[in-house]
Amino acid sequence: DAKTTQPNSMESNEEEPVHLPCNHSTISGTDYIHWYRQLPSQGPEYVIHGLTSNVNNRMASLAIAEDRKSSTLILHRATLRDAAVYYCILNGGTSYGKLTFGQGTILTVHP
Amino acid sequence: DGGITQSPKYLFRKEGQNVTLSCEQNLNHDAMYWYRQDPGQGLRLIYYSQIVNDFQKGDIAEGYSVSREKKESFPLTVTSAQKNPTAFYLCASIRGHIKQGIKRGMTEAFFGQGTRLTVV
């Protein structure tokens, strides 16, 4: 299965942009890149996903490298409610159906 | 409202007992998943099912069993063979995405609120 690598933790100040990186050097051509986040004692919630092109939604933006070996989740203006664990995962192609999470990145937002 | 429901929220089990965690979804999703999460750790996949009457082992299936008799339901049994069952258990469902007969990857997954299992 294609794996992802994320930093263990990152910090940001409130109302500043946050760029959360994810490396997936073994990604296959049909793997989608998904991002989820998890608040304490809750189930993860979907943030965004994409295949090749950059994607935007009301929560965040996803920037995908041209070679697709890395991606970046962008929170344009961090708020205290964005403090969570962010997971970057791959799904599709040979790993279709198997949704595997890594350790994720703990994002701390300072007021 | 559509959603995914796990019950109970808290569960206590005596050592040596089997216990079943419930997961129900009314989203008409094809695939369902069970995860285990230990304190300060990420989610680890226990079992998943893409269609009714079929399921696959995840990365930590030993000591667990599942069934998928109905599309809406995917119960997880924690058996006495699971040596360290105390954990937070999460269930998820997702609608598969198939375009032109090719599996293109999943759409967004919905998670339940979790069941916190404690062995006493």
Short mmCIF file of C-alpha atoms in Angstrom, two decimals:
data_model
loop_
_atom_site.label_atom_id
_atom_site.label_comp_id
_atom_site.label_asym_id
_atom_site.label_seq_id
_atom_site.Cartn_x
_atom_site.Cartn_y
_atom_site.Cartn_z
CA ASP A 1 0.00 0.00 0.00
CA ALA A 2 1.19 3.50 -0.77
CA LYS A 3 2.14 5.32 2.43
CA THR A 4 2.17 8.94 3.50
CA THR A 5 4.64 10.83 5.67
CA GLN A 6 3.66 13.88 7.72
CA PRO A 7 5.45 15.95 10.37
CA ASN A 8 4.47 14.96 13.89
CA SER A 9 3.46 18.46 14.89
CA MET A 10 3.17 22.04 13.69
CA GLU A 11 2.29 25.33 15.29
CA SER A 12 0.57 28.41 14.00
CA ASN A 13 -0.80 31.70 15.21
CA GLU A 14 -4.45 32.56 14.93
CA GLU A 15 -5.51 34.24 11.66
CA GLU A 16 -2.29 33.24 9.91
CA PRO A 17 -2.16 30.76 7.03
CA VAL A 18 -1.07 27.20 7.75
CA HIS A 19 0.59 24.87 5.27
CA LEU A 20 0.46 21.21 6.29
CA PRO A 21 2.75 19.03 4.13
CA CYS A 22 2.36 15.39 3.17
CA ASN A 23 4.79 13.21 1.25
CA HIS A 24 3.53 10.24 -0.74
CA SER A 25 6.39 9.29 -3.02
CA THR A 26 4.96 5.83 -3.86
CA ILE A 27 1.55 7.13 -4.92
CA SER A 28 0.02 5.38 -7.91
CA GLY A 29 -1.65 7.11 -10.82
CA THR A 30 -5.14 6.27 -9.56
CA ASP A 31 -4.67 7.08 -5.87
CA TYR A 32 -6.73 9.95 -4.54
CA ILE A 33 -5.26 12.16 -1.80
CA HIS A 34 -7.62 12.66 1.12
CA TRP A 35 -7.31 14.89 4.18
CA TYR A 36 -9.21 14.42 7.42
CA ARG A 37 -8.93 16.09 10.79
CA GLN A 38 -9.78 14.87 14.26
CA LEU A 39 -10.69 16.93 17.29
CA PRO A 40 -10.11 15.41 20.75
CA SER A 41 -12.49 12.57 21.65
CA GLN A 42 -14.30 12.81 18.32
CA GLY A 43 -14.31 10.88 15.08
CA PRO A 44 -12.35 12.33 12.17
CA GLU A 45 -14.09 14.67 9.76
CA TYR A 46 -13.48 15.02 6.07
CA VAL A 47 -11.60 18.11 4.94
CA ILE A 48 -10.82 17.77 1.26
CA HIS A 49 -9.61 15.36 -1.41
CA GLY A 50 -8.12 15.52 -4.89
CA LEU A 51 -6.43 13.57 -7.65
CA THR A 52 -4.22 15.83 -9.77
CA SER A 53 -5.50 19.38 -9.78
CA ASN A 54 -5.52 21.76 -6.86
CA VAL A 55 -8.82 21.79 -5.02
CA ASN A 56 -10.61 24.40 -2.95
CA ASN A 57 -13.59 24.18 -0.64
CA ARG A 58 -14.99 26.20 2.22
CA MET A 59 -12.66 24.59 4.74
CA ALA A 60 -9.32 24.51 2.99
CA SER A 61 -7.29 24.23 -0.19
CA LEU A 62 -5.31 21.27 -1.41
CA ALA A 63 -2.20 21.89 -3.46
CA ILE A 64 -0.86 18.82 -5.28
CA ALA A 65 2.65 18.73 -6.67
CA GLU A 66 2.99 18.22 -10.39
CA ASP A 67 4.62 14.81 -9.89
CA ARG A 68 1.96 14.00 -7.23
CA LYS A 69 4.62 12.82 -4.79
CA SER A 70 3.62 15.43 -2.26
CA SER A 71 0.70 17.63 -1.35
CA THR A 72 -0.06 20.50 1.00
CA LEU A 73 -3.21 21.26 2.91
CA ILE A 74 -3.67 25.00 3.25
CA LEU A 75 -5.77 26.61 5.93
CA HIS A 76 -5.99 30.20 4.81
CA ARG A 77 -6.65 31.77 8.21
CA ALA A 78 -6.19 29.49 11.18
CA THR A 79 -8.63 29.73 14.04
CA LEU A 80 -8.50 28.11 17.46
CA ARG A 81 -11.11 25.63 16.24
CA ASP A 82 -8.65 24.40 13.63
CA ALA A 83 -6.44 22.90 16.34
CA ALA A 84 -6.66 19.18 15.63
CA VAL A 85 -4.79 16.17 14.28
CA TYR A 86 -4.65 16.30 10.49
CA TYR A 87 -4.37 13.07 8.51
CA CYS A 88 -3.26 12.73 4.90
CA ILE A 89 -4.26 9.40 3.36
CA LEU A 90 -4.35 7.77 -0.05
CA ASN A 91 -7.13 5.73 -1.56
CA GLY A 92 -7.87 4.28 -4.94
CA GLY A 93 -6.31 2.02 -7.51
CA THR A 94 -4.68 -0.98 -5.92
CA SER A 95 -5.62 0.23 -2.44
CA TYR A 96 -9.26 0.81 -3.36
CA GLY A 97 -11.50 0.17 -0.41
CA LYS A 98 -8.76 0.11 2.23
CA LEU A 99 -8.72 3.41 4.07
CA THR A 100 -5.54 3.49 6.15
CA PHE A 101 -4.56 6.34 8.45
CA GLY A 102 -1.05 7.23 9.61
CA GLN A 103 -0.06 9.16 12.72
CA GLY A 104 -1.08 12.54 11.36
CA THR A 105 0.13 16.04 12.24
CA ILE A 106 -0.88 17.66 15.51
CA LEU A 107 -1.67 21.30 14.73
CA THR A 108 -1.50 23.76 17.61
CA VAL A 109 -2.97 27.21 17.06
CA HIS A 110 -1.86 30.01 19.38
CA PRO A 111 -4.16 32.96 20.12
CA ASP B 1 -31.00 13.32 8.86
CA GLY B 2 -28.58 10.85 7.37
CA GLY B 3 -25.64 9.77 9.43
CA ILE B 4 -23.65 7.06 11.10
CA THR B 5 -24.40 6.00 14.65
CA GLN B 6 -22.26 4.07 17.07
CA SER B 7 -23.53 2.64 20.31
CA PRO B 8 -22.96 2.58 23.14
CA LYS B 9 -20.75 5.61 23.74
CA TYR B 10 -19.08 3.97 26.74
CA LEU B 11 -18.76 0.25 27.36
CA PHE B 12 -17.23 -1.71 30.19
CA ARG B 13 -16.25 -5.31 29.81
CA LYS B 14 -14.98 -7.88 32.22
CA GLU B 15 -11.92 -9.82 31.23
CA GLY B 16 -12.75 -12.95 29.30
CA GLN B 17 -16.05 -11.64 27.95
CA ASN B 18 -16.99 -10.99 24.36
CA VAL B 19 -18.64 -7.67 23.62
CA THR B 20 -20.29 -6.31 20.48
CA LEU B 21 -20.11 -2.70 19.32
CA SER B 22 -22.87 -1.43 17.08
CA CYS B 23 -22.44 0.68 13.95
CA GLU B 24 -25.43 1.71 11.81
CA GLN B 25 -25.58 4.07 8.84
CA ASN B 26 -28.51 5.36 6.81
CA LEU B 27 -26.40 7.03 4.13
CA ASN B 28 -26.76 4.14 1.68
CA HIS B 29 -22.98 3.81 1.69
CA ASP B 30 -21.36 0.72 0.26
CA ALA B 31 -18.24 0.49 2.39
CA MET B 32 -17.89 0.40 6.16
CA TYR B 33 -14.84 0.37 8.40
CA TRP B 34 -13.78 -0.26 11.98
CA TYR B 35 -10.78 1.44 13.56
CA ARG B 36 -9.09 1.30 16.90
CA GLN B 37 -7.41 4.32 18.45
CA ASP B 38 -5.18 4.22 21.51
CA PRO B 39 -4.31 7.39 23.50
CA GLY B 40 -2.06 9.73 21.53
CA GLN B 41 -2.02 7.41 18.53
CA GLY B 42 -3.49 7.40 15.04
CA LEU B 43 -6.29 5.20 13.76
CA ARG B 44 -5.54 1.55 13.03
CA LEU B 45 -7.75 -0.40 10.67
CA ILE B 46 -9.38 -3.52 12.14
CA TYR B 47 -11.81 -4.71 9.44
CA TYR B 48 -13.54 -3.24 6.43
CA SER B 49 -16.37 -4.26 4.15
CA GLN B 50 -17.07 -3.01 0.66
CA ILE B 51 -20.31 -4.92 0.06
CA VAL B 52 -22.85 -6.94 1.99
CA ASN B 53 -21.75 -10.43 3.05
CA ASP B 54 -18.11 -9.64 2.37
CA PHE B 55 -15.37 -8.14 4.54
CA GLN B 56 -11.59 -8.03 4.72
CA LYS B 57 -9.09 -7.96 7.55
CA GLY B 58 -7.31 -4.73 8.21
CA ASP B 59 -3.96 -4.33 9.92
CA ILE B 60 -4.96 -5.47 13.42
CA ALA B 61 -7.81 -7.98 12.97
CA GLU B 62 -6.64 -10.54 15.54
CA GLY B 63 -9.08 -10.85 18.44
CA TYR B 64 -11.91 -9.16 16.55
CA SER B 65 -14.76 -10.39 14.35
CA VAL B 66 -17.34 -8.65 12.18
CA SER B 67 -20.40 -9.40 10.07
CA ARG B 68 -22.09 -7.52 7.23
CA GLU B 69 -25.53 -9.06 6.80
CA LYS B 70 -27.16 -5.74 5.96
CA LYS B 71 -25.84 -2.74 4.07
CA GLU B 72 -26.72 -0.44 6.98
CA SER B 73 -25.04 -2.41 9.74
CA PHE B 74 -21.46 -3.49 10.51
CA PRO B 75 -21.17 -4.74 14.11
CA LEU B 76 -17.77 -5.41 15.65
CA THR B 77 -17.25 -8.13 18.26
CA VAL B 78 -14.28 -7.80 20.56
CA THR B 79 -13.52 -11.33 21.63
CA SER B 80 -11.75 -12.63 24.70
CA ALA B 81 -8.79 -13.37 22.43
CA GLN B 82 -8.09 -9.63 22.18
CA LYS B 83 -5.54 -9.13 24.95
CA ASN B 84 -5.63 -5.35 25.19
CA PRO B 85 -9.13 -4.29 24.19
CA THR B 86 -9.27 -1.02 26.12
CA ALA B 87 -9.37 1.65 23.41
CA PHE B 88 -11.49 4.11 21.47
CA TYR B 89 -13.30 2.39 18.58
CA LEU B 90 -14.44 4.29 15.51
CA CYS B 91 -16.72 3.20 12.73
CA ALA B 92 -16.84 4.87 9.31
CA SER B 93 -18.78 4.55 6.10
CA ILE B 94 -18.02 5.74 2.62
CA ARG B 95 -19.63 5.70 -0.80
CA GLY B 96 -17.45 4.14 -3.41
CA HIS B 97 -16.79 5.93 -6.67
CA ILE B 98 -16.74 3.91 -9.84
CA LYS B 99 -16.49 5.70 -13.18
CA GLN B 100 -16.60 3.90 -16.47
CA GLY B 101 -16.30 0.60 -14.69
CA ILE B 102 -13.05 1.56 -13.01
CA LYS B 103 -12.68 2.06 -9.29
CA ARG B 104 -11.61 5.67 -8.99
CA GLY B 105 -11.23 5.92 -5.27
CA MET B 106 -13.55 6.78 -2.48
CA THR B 107 -15.51 9.91 -1.78
CA GLU B 108 -15.70 11.44 1.67
CA ALA B 109 -15.89 9.13 4.67
CA PHE B 110 -18.29 9.75 7.53
CA PHE B 111 -17.30 8.72 11.03
CA GLY B 112 -19.37 7.87 14.05
CA GLN B 113 -18.70 9.48 17.42
CA GLY B 114 -16.93 6.41 18.71
CA THR B 115 -17.27 3.86 21.50
CA ARG B 116 -14.87 3.97 24.39
CA LEU B 117 -14.31 0.40 25.60
CA THR B 118 -12.76 -0.26 28.99
CA VAL B 119 -11.88 -3.64 30.42
CA VAL B 120 -12.47 -3.86 34.16
#
